[in-house]
Short mmCIF file of C-alpha atoms and ligand atoms in Angstrom, two decimals:
data_model
loop_
_atom_site.label_atom_id
_atom_site.label_comp_id
_atom_site.label_asym_id
_atom_site.label_seq_id
_atom_site.Cartn_x
_atom_site.Cartn_y
_atom_site.Cartn_z
CA MET A 95 -44.34 -24.97 62.42
CA SER A 96 -42.30 -22.54 60.42
CA ALA A 97 -43.29 -21.40 57.28
CA ARG A 98 -41.13 -21.31 54.22
CA PRO A 99 -40.43 -18.49 52.44
CA ALA A 100 -42.53 -19.01 48.72
CA ALA A 101 -39.70 -18.59 47.17
CA ALA A 102 -37.37 -21.66 48.44
CA THR A 103 -40.24 -23.96 47.41
CA ALA A 104 -41.16 -22.39 44.15
CA ARG A 105 -39.44 -24.20 40.84
CA PRO A 106 -37.06 -22.49 39.22
CA THR A 107 -38.84 -21.75 35.53
CA ALA A 108 -36.97 -21.70 32.67
CA LEU A 109 -36.48 -17.94 30.73
CA PRO A 110 -39.34 -16.55 28.98
CA ASP A 111 -38.75 -17.16 25.25
CA ALA A 112 -41.57 -14.29 24.87
CA VAL A 113 -38.79 -11.95 24.37
CA PRO A 114 -38.11 -12.19 20.47
CA ASP A 115 -34.83 -11.59 19.71
CA GLY A 116 -34.93 -7.53 17.36
CA ALA A 117 -38.15 -6.99 19.30
CA PRO A 118 -38.54 -3.57 19.57
CA GLY A 119 -36.38 -1.67 22.13
CA LEU A 120 -34.68 -4.89 22.81
CA ASP A 121 -31.72 -5.28 19.68
CA THR A 122 -27.92 -6.07 20.26
CA THR A 123 -26.58 -3.64 21.74
CA LEU A 124 -22.86 -3.90 21.60
CA THR A 125 -22.70 -5.28 25.54
CA GLU A 126 -23.99 -8.35 24.71
CA PHE A 127 -22.15 -8.92 20.82
CA LEU A 128 -19.13 -8.53 22.93
CA ILE A 129 -19.59 -10.84 25.67
CA GLY A 130 -20.96 -13.78 22.93
CA GLU A 131 -17.42 -12.59 21.12
CA GLN A 132 -15.45 -13.31 24.25
CA ARG A 133 -16.89 -16.69 25.13
CA LYS A 134 -15.79 -17.64 21.51
CA PHE A 135 -12.40 -17.47 23.70
CA PRO A 136 -12.64 -19.58 26.92
CA GLY A 137 -8.88 -18.68 27.61
CA ALA A 138 -9.63 -14.37 27.02
CA THR A 139 -9.07 -12.57 29.89
CA GLY A 140 -11.43 -9.94 29.78
CA GLU A 141 -8.74 -7.17 28.72
CA PHE A 142 -9.37 -6.99 24.95
CA THR A 143 -13.05 -6.39 25.53
CA ALA A 144 -12.37 -3.62 28.06
CA LEU A 145 -10.14 -2.37 25.21
CA VAL A 146 -13.12 -2.44 23.12
CA ASN A 147 -15.30 -0.79 25.54
CA ASP A 148 -12.70 2.07 25.90
CA LEU A 149 -13.14 2.92 22.25
CA ARG A 150 -16.86 3.20 22.57
CA LEU A 151 -16.26 5.25 25.54
CA ALA A 152 -13.81 7.35 23.56
CA CYS A 153 -15.93 7.59 20.03
CA LYS A 154 -19.25 8.44 22.22
CA ARG A 155 -17.65 11.41 24.35
CA ILE A 156 -16.47 12.69 20.89
CA ALA A 157 -19.45 12.30 19.28
CA ASN A 158 -21.14 14.21 22.21
CA VAL A 159 -18.93 17.16 20.97
CA VAL A 160 -19.01 16.91 17.60
CA GLY A 161 -22.94 16.09 17.60
CA LYS A 162 -23.45 19.57 19.37
CA GLY A 163 -21.67 21.70 16.73
CA SER A 164 -21.05 25.39 17.27
CA LEU A 165 -22.73 25.17 20.54
CA ALA A 166 -20.36 23.38 21.75
CA GLY A 167 -18.05 26.62 21.53
CA ARG A 168 -15.51 24.31 19.69
CA SER A 169 -15.62 25.57 16.18
CA GLY A 170 -12.29 26.90 14.37
CA LYS A 171 -8.63 26.14 14.22
CA THR A 172 -6.03 26.37 16.79
CA GLY A 173 -3.71 28.37 14.68
CA THR A 174 -1.05 24.82 15.14
CA ILE A 175 0.85 22.77 12.98
CA ASN A 176 0.62 18.76 13.80
CA VAL A 177 3.44 16.33 12.84
CA GLN A 178 1.79 16.10 9.55
CA GLY A 179 2.07 19.48 8.27
CA GLU A 180 -1.44 20.28 8.63
CA GLU A 181 -3.61 23.17 10.32
CA GLN A 182 -5.30 21.59 13.56
CA ALA A 183 -8.40 23.05 14.17
CA ASN A 184 -9.80 22.54 17.92
CA LEU A 185 -12.09 19.61 18.07
CA ASP A 186 -8.85 18.20 16.52
CA VAL A 187 -7.27 18.61 19.51
CA LEU A 188 -10.12 18.10 21.69
CA ALA A 189 -10.94 14.61 20.01
CA ASN A 190 -6.90 13.72 20.20
CA ASP A 191 -7.10 14.68 24.61
CA MET A 192 -10.69 12.94 24.37
CA PHE A 193 -8.52 9.11 23.25
CA VAL A 194 -5.85 9.62 25.66
CA ARG A 195 -7.83 10.23 28.77
CA THR A 196 -9.80 7.38 27.93
CA PHE A 197 -7.34 4.71 27.78
CA LEU A 198 -4.66 6.26 29.91
CA ARG A 199 -6.18 4.19 32.72
CA GLY A 200 -8.09 1.32 30.99
CA GLY A 201 -4.60 -0.78 31.32
CA THR A 202 -4.81 -2.25 28.28
CA LEU A 203 -2.48 -0.54 26.13
CA ALA A 204 1.38 -0.47 26.58
CA ALA A 205 1.33 2.67 23.72
CA MET A 206 -0.53 4.71 21.60
CA VAL A 207 0.06 6.77 18.96
CA SER A 208 -1.81 8.93 16.82
CA GLU A 209 -2.44 11.37 13.93
CA GLU A 210 -1.28 14.04 16.09
CA ILE A 211 1.00 13.55 18.26
CA ASP A 212 4.37 13.05 16.81
CA ASP A 213 5.80 10.16 18.91
CA VAL A 214 4.95 7.13 20.31
CA MET A 215 3.02 7.69 23.64
CA LEU A 216 3.75 5.38 26.81
CA ILE A 217 1.10 4.64 29.53
CA PRO A 218 2.88 6.01 32.05
CA ALA A 219 4.59 3.75 34.49
CA ASP A 220 2.01 4.09 37.46
CA GLN A 221 -0.32 3.29 35.33
CA PRO A 222 -1.31 -0.61 34.44
CA ARG A 223 0.78 -1.70 30.99
CA GLY A 224 -1.69 -3.59 28.69
CA ARG A 225 -1.04 -6.20 26.01
CA TYR A 226 -2.52 -3.74 23.39
CA LEU A 227 -0.92 -1.04 21.41
CA LEU A 228 -3.10 1.58 19.26
CA ALA A 229 -2.61 3.97 16.29
CA PHE A 230 -5.55 6.37 15.58
CA ASP A 231 -6.61 9.25 13.91
CA PRO A 232 -8.86 11.15 16.20
CA LEU A 233 -10.84 13.21 13.95
CA ASP A 234 -10.63 12.13 10.05
CA GLY A 235 -11.78 14.75 8.32
CA SER A 236 -11.69 17.72 10.57
CA SER A 237 -11.76 20.15 7.26
CA ASN A 238 -15.40 18.98 6.93
CA ILE A 239 -16.30 20.32 10.96
CA ASP A 240 -17.21 23.41 10.57
CA VAL A 241 -19.96 23.07 7.52
CA ASN A 242 -21.30 20.46 9.32
CA VAL A 243 -20.26 17.37 6.50
CA SER A 244 -20.24 13.45 8.36
CA VAL A 245 -16.25 13.21 10.15
CA GLY A 246 -14.75 10.12 11.81
CA SER A 247 -12.34 8.53 14.42
CA ILE A 248 -10.08 5.53 12.72
CA PHE A 249 -8.48 3.48 14.79
CA SER A 250 -6.12 0.04 14.87
CA VAL A 251 -5.45 -2.31 17.25
CA LEU A 252 -1.97 -4.29 17.31
CA VAL A 253 -0.60 -6.52 19.88
CA ASP A 254 2.53 -5.38 21.45
CA PRO A 255 5.16 -7.62 19.98
CA ASP A 256 7.26 -7.13 23.34
CA ARG A 257 5.83 -7.19 26.58
CA ASP A 258 9.13 -6.83 28.65
CA ALA A 259 10.89 -4.20 27.13
CA ALA A 260 10.60 -0.54 26.79
CA VAL A 261 7.24 0.28 23.58
CA ASP A 262 9.44 2.01 20.82
CA ALA A 263 7.68 2.89 16.54
CA LYS A 264 9.56 -0.68 15.60
CA ALA A 265 6.89 -1.92 17.63
CA PHE A 266 4.21 -0.04 15.89
CA LEU A 267 6.13 -1.40 12.11
CA GLN A 268 3.92 -4.09 11.75
CA PRO A 269 1.53 -5.56 8.44
CA GLY A 270 -1.77 -4.09 8.67
CA ARG A 271 -2.94 -7.92 8.73
CA GLN A 272 -1.74 -8.39 12.32
CA GLN A 273 -4.51 -5.82 13.38
CA VAL A 274 -6.41 -7.55 15.75
CA CYS A 275 -9.05 -4.83 15.19
CA ALA A 276 -9.89 -1.92 13.60
CA GLY A 277 -12.75 0.27 13.27
CA TYR A 278 -13.83 3.69 12.55
CA ALA A 279 -17.10 5.75 13.66
CA ILE A 280 -18.63 7.68 12.08
CA TYR A 281 -20.33 11.47 13.24
CA GLY A 282 -22.87 11.77 10.51
CA PRO A 283 -26.64 12.23 11.13
CA THR A 284 -26.43 8.98 13.10
CA THR A 285 -23.12 7.87 15.01
CA MET A 286 -22.11 4.32 13.90
CA LEU A 287 -19.37 2.79 15.44
CA VAL A 288 -18.08 -0.07 12.33
CA LEU A 289 -16.01 -2.63 13.81
CA SER A 290 -13.50 -5.84 12.61
CA PHE A 291 -12.01 -8.12 15.51
CA GLY A 292 -11.18 -10.57 12.31
CA ARG A 293 -14.49 -11.88 11.68
CA GLY A 294 -16.28 -10.06 9.51
CA VAL A 295 -17.37 -6.81 9.56
CA HIS A 296 -19.92 -5.03 12.04
CA GLY A 297 -22.42 -1.79 12.38
CA PHE A 298 -23.79 -0.37 15.88
CA THR A 299 -25.93 2.74 15.90
CA LEU A 300 -25.87 4.82 18.61
CA ASP A 301 -29.23 4.75 20.91
CA ARG A 302 -29.19 8.57 22.05
CA GLU A 303 -31.03 8.04 24.55
CA ILE A 304 -30.64 4.74 26.23
CA GLY A 305 -26.44 5.92 25.36
CA GLU A 306 -25.53 2.39 23.75
CA PHE A 307 -24.49 1.36 20.40
CA ILE A 308 -26.45 -1.37 18.85
CA LEU A 309 -25.93 -3.78 16.40
CA THR A 310 -27.70 -2.76 12.87
CA HIS A 311 -25.44 -3.69 10.86
CA PRO A 312 -24.53 -7.20 10.84
CA GLY A 313 -21.88 -9.10 8.15
CA MET A 314 -21.46 -6.40 5.76
CA GLN A 315 -20.34 -6.88 2.59
CA VAL A 316 -18.49 -4.95 -0.20
CA ALA A 317 -20.91 -4.88 -3.27
CA PRO A 318 -18.44 -7.32 -5.71
CA GLU A 319 -19.32 -4.71 -8.70
CA THR A 320 -20.04 -0.82 -8.88
CA SER A 321 -20.34 2.13 -11.11
CA GLU A 322 -19.33 4.40 -8.46
CA PHE A 323 -16.00 6.00 -7.94
CA ALA A 324 -14.38 8.78 -5.95
CA ILE A 325 -11.28 10.95 -6.38
CA ASN A 326 -10.57 14.32 -6.39
CA ALA A 327 -9.71 14.95 -9.81
CA SER A 328 -8.39 18.13 -8.61
CA ASN A 329 -5.50 16.87 -8.98
CA SER A 330 -5.52 14.82 -11.95
CA ARG A 331 -2.47 16.54 -13.70
CA PHE A 332 -0.33 15.06 -10.78
CA TRP A 333 -1.86 11.73 -11.93
CA GLU A 334 0.15 8.63 -12.35
CA PRO A 335 -1.09 6.75 -16.00
CA ALA A 336 -3.42 4.07 -14.29
CA VAL A 337 -5.18 6.35 -12.81
CA THR A 338 -5.37 8.88 -15.58
CA ARG A 339 -6.61 5.99 -17.81
CA TYR A 340 -8.81 4.83 -14.76
CA VAL A 341 -11.31 7.79 -14.92
CA ASP A 342 -10.76 8.47 -18.21
CA GLU A 343 -12.61 5.01 -18.82
CA CYS A 344 -14.82 5.92 -16.24
CA LEU A 345 -15.74 9.37 -17.60
CA ALA A 346 -16.02 8.45 -21.18
CA GLY A 347 -18.65 5.86 -19.82
CA SER A 348 -21.11 4.66 -21.97
CA SER A 349 -19.43 5.95 -24.92
CA GLY A 350 -16.07 4.61 -23.34
CA PRO A 351 -14.07 1.15 -23.30
CA ARG A 352 -16.49 0.37 -19.98
CA GLY A 353 -19.59 0.07 -22.22
CA ARG A 354 -21.35 1.88 -19.33
CA ASP A 355 -21.60 5.24 -17.44
CA PHE A 356 -20.45 5.63 -14.10
CA ASN A 357 -21.05 8.36 -10.78
CA MET A 358 -18.31 10.48 -9.45
CA ARG A 359 -18.42 11.35 -5.29
CA TRP A 360 -15.71 13.32 -3.40
CA VAL A 361 -16.76 13.60 0.59
CA ALA A 362 -13.19 14.62 1.28
CA SER A 363 -13.72 12.41 4.63
CA LEU A 364 -12.28 9.56 4.33
CA VAL A 365 -14.50 7.96 6.73
CA ALA A 366 -17.47 8.74 4.98
CA GLU A 367 -16.68 7.47 1.96
CA ALA A 368 -15.47 4.50 3.71
CA HIS A 369 -18.69 3.61 5.10
CA ARG A 370 -20.45 4.46 1.76
CA ILE A 371 -18.47 2.02 -0.31
CA LEU A 372 -19.26 -0.76 2.63
CA LEU A 373 -23.11 0.05 2.97
CA ARG A 374 -23.40 0.30 -1.41
CA GLY A 375 -20.29 -0.96 -2.93
CA GLY A 376 -17.93 2.00 -4.71
CA VAL A 377 -14.02 2.76 -5.34
CA PHE A 378 -11.46 5.31 -3.65
CA LEU A 379 -8.77 6.79 -5.26
CA TYR A 380 -5.97 8.35 -3.37
CA PRO A 381 -3.88 7.67 -5.41
CA ARG A 382 0.11 9.03 -4.88
CA ASP A 383 0.98 11.59 -7.93
CA ASP A 384 3.72 14.16 -8.75
CA ARG A 385 2.81 16.95 -6.02
CA ALA A 386 5.76 17.28 -4.03
CA SER A 387 3.27 17.04 -1.05
CA ALA A 388 1.81 13.45 -2.04
CA ARG A 389 4.34 11.84 -3.94
CA ARG A 390 4.41 8.14 -1.29
CA GLY A 391 0.34 9.21 -1.57
CA LYS A 392 -1.96 11.51 0.86
CA LEU A 393 -3.37 8.88 3.41
CA ARG A 394 -1.27 7.89 6.63
CA LEU A 395 -0.93 3.69 6.90
CA LEU A 396 -0.61 3.12 10.09
CA TYR A 397 -4.08 5.12 11.13
CA GLU A 398 -5.63 5.32 7.82
CA ALA A 399 -5.63 2.92 4.81
CA ASN A 400 -4.39 -0.53 7.58
CA PRO A 401 -7.70 -0.16 9.79
CA ILE A 402 -10.13 0.50 6.60
CA GLY A 403 -8.02 -1.78 4.58
CA PHE A 404 -8.91 -4.34 7.34
CA LEU A 405 -12.01 -3.59 7.17
CA ILE A 406 -12.37 -4.05 3.52
CA GLU A 407 -11.57 -6.78 3.41
CA GLN A 408 -12.93 -8.06 6.12
CA ALA A 409 -16.24 -6.83 4.13
CA GLY A 410 -15.38 -9.03 0.70
CA GLY A 411 -13.60 -5.86 -0.54
CA ARG A 412 -9.58 -5.14 -2.06
CA ALA A 413 -7.45 -2.95 -1.14
CA THR A 414 -3.61 -1.73 -2.35
CA ASN A 415 -1.80 0.38 -3.05
CA GLY A 416 -1.82 0.02 -6.42
CA GLU A 417 1.70 -2.47 -6.47
CA ARG A 418 -0.22 -4.47 -3.33
CA PRO A 419 -2.52 -5.33 -1.05
CA ILE A 420 -2.44 -2.43 1.54
CA LEU A 421 -1.84 -5.29 4.63
CA GLU A 422 1.06 -6.71 3.48
CA VAL A 423 3.37 -3.03 2.90
CA THR A 424 5.93 -3.33 6.64
CA PRO A 425 5.83 -0.08 7.47
CA SER A 426 9.30 2.03 7.83
CA ALA A 427 7.97 5.13 10.03
CA LEU A 428 5.16 5.88 12.20
CA HIS A 429 3.35 8.96 9.95
CA GLN A 430 4.31 6.46 7.45
CA ARG A 431 1.57 8.07 3.89
CA THR A 432 0.81 5.72 1.31
CA GLY A 433 -1.58 5.45 -1.92
CA PHE A 434 -4.32 4.57 -1.86
CA VAL A 435 -7.63 2.51 -3.25
CA PHE A 436 -10.26 0.32 -2.02
CA GLY A 437 -13.65 -0.75 -2.96
CA SER A 438 -15.85 -3.04 -4.84
CA ARG A 439 -13.24 -5.98 -5.51
CA SER A 440 -13.66 -6.20 -9.67
CA GLU A 441 -13.25 -2.48 -9.62
CA VAL A 442 -9.88 -1.97 -8.06
CA GLU A 443 -8.48 -5.03 -9.39
CA ARG A 444 -8.96 -3.49 -13.05
CA ILE A 445 -6.77 -0.62 -11.35
CA GLU A 446 -4.22 -2.82 -9.96
CA ALA A 447 -3.86 -4.09 -13.20
CA TYR A 448 -3.86 -0.62 -15.10
CA HIS A 449 -0.42 0.14 -12.98
CA ARG A 450 1.18 -3.39 -13.58
CA ASP A 451 0.49 -2.59 -17.27
CA HIS A 452 1.73 1.21 -16.71
CA ASN A 453 4.78 0.86 -14.77
CA THR A 454 7.20 0.47 -18.23
CA ARG A 455 3.92 1.63 -21.04
CA PRO A 456 3.09 5.40 -20.89
CA TYR A 457 -0.39 5.62 -21.24
CA ASP A 458 -1.44 6.87 -25.17
CA ALA A 459 -4.38 9.39 -25.56
CA PRO A 460 -7.20 7.46 -26.30
CA LEU A 461 -9.43 7.18 -29.47
CA PHE A 462 -12.77 7.49 -27.60
CA ARG A 463 -11.84 11.13 -26.02
CA ALA A 464 -11.96 11.69 -30.18
CA ARG A 465 -15.43 11.44 -30.42
CA GLY A 466 -15.52 13.69 -27.90
CA LEU A 467 -18.12 17.09 -29.43
CA PHE A 468 -15.63 19.64 -28.70
CA ARG A 469 -13.27 17.62 -30.74
CA ASP A 470 -15.74 16.80 -33.51
CA VAL A 471 -16.90 20.76 -33.76
CA ALA A 472 -12.76 21.86 -34.04
CA SER A 473 -12.36 19.10 -36.27
CA GLN A 474 -15.23 20.43 -38.82
CA GLY A 475 -13.93 24.02 -38.59
O1 F6P B 189 -6.55 12.79 5.35
C1 F6P B 189 -7.42 13.46 5.75
C2 F6P B 189 -8.69 13.04 4.69
O2 F6P B 189 -9.56 14.48 4.80
C3 F6P B 189 -8.93 12.35 4.24
O3 F6P B 189 -10.42 12.19 5.08
C4 F6P B 189 -9.43 12.50 3.15
O4 F6P B 189 -10.04 11.37 2.67
C5 F6P B 189 -8.99 13.51 2.43
O5 F6P B 189 -7.69 13.87 3.70
C6 F6P B 189 -8.82 14.59 2.04
O6 F6P B 189 -8.18 15.08 0.89
P1 F6P B 189 -8.18 15.96 -0.06
O7 F6P B 189 -8.36 17.33 0.52
O8 F6P B 189 -6.82 15.91 -0.87
O9 F6P B 189 -9.05 15.81 -1.26
#
């Protein structure tokens, strides 16, 4: 009589319930999250999942170098100027190479646009062409790197509108509303990846010991109200009346028309600013102004304002160029600049209303200024 192996006769056992969700060290990974998302679309080919995997890889590569700081031997400037007319840091160039290298052979993209490259970058003919277009800022806020302040990568994914035609700049000139994925990586005390596929915003923290992003911030929401605003006030003499009025009123605090005190913040790193606003509310303004360099704004529509605007809207906040939702603007150039205001809904709506008010009507010096200490002293003298 031949003995049958024990395994063949054993009853199949259901997987144990013994490992509850959220058990230490067993939280949801980005991989699990992506598999779950892919299953919601039974016809999915896995190409989108592969693309997000490559985004993760590019950001992990950059996090690794940024996290080494001076030890990586990559500090300082290259001595070259990018398409924006800005001095490039060595890490800008390296981070750009990391994105390009990661995606060149991934088979998910038809073309890329980067802050650091003048023109559309096509996937070479000897590589498989994918169905997506990627616009990215490889290292945003890079003036902060050498002083060890948080920086980040920002990315926006569109669908290639014509898979049979050669990709040109026009293919990228789609309103931000058409993004299928947007997000950023923030390289701070921890590295986080914050993503939206158009179904909410989710934050993942890099666990360096296991090399995986863990879902730590599911369903991020921007607080609807705030008493915190962020603007580079050194440009105040160039602002439009709507912005001057908004900031004047915040600065007047409890003795002005807002009747409460406000905090002001400015990190000069869009990713850090957006992250703070996603976590605790706030409003960010980089408006267009009267400087020759900023008449159309400073930030770039395709790979800064659009992806951040998409995340903010997905998290229940609001994002505008002052006149209309940023995601409704049809871009006319790859590296187009824009005024950009985003954050807690009620404050952004107020700023939009001030823009409407002061389109035709100038902003008069506010009465609450006359109550200031120095004016009182001056008028007594
Ligand atoms: O676009 C690059 C950037 O560094 C953003 O990250 C940041 O919000 C802004 O520029 C800072 O600009 P400024 O140096 O004019 O305050």
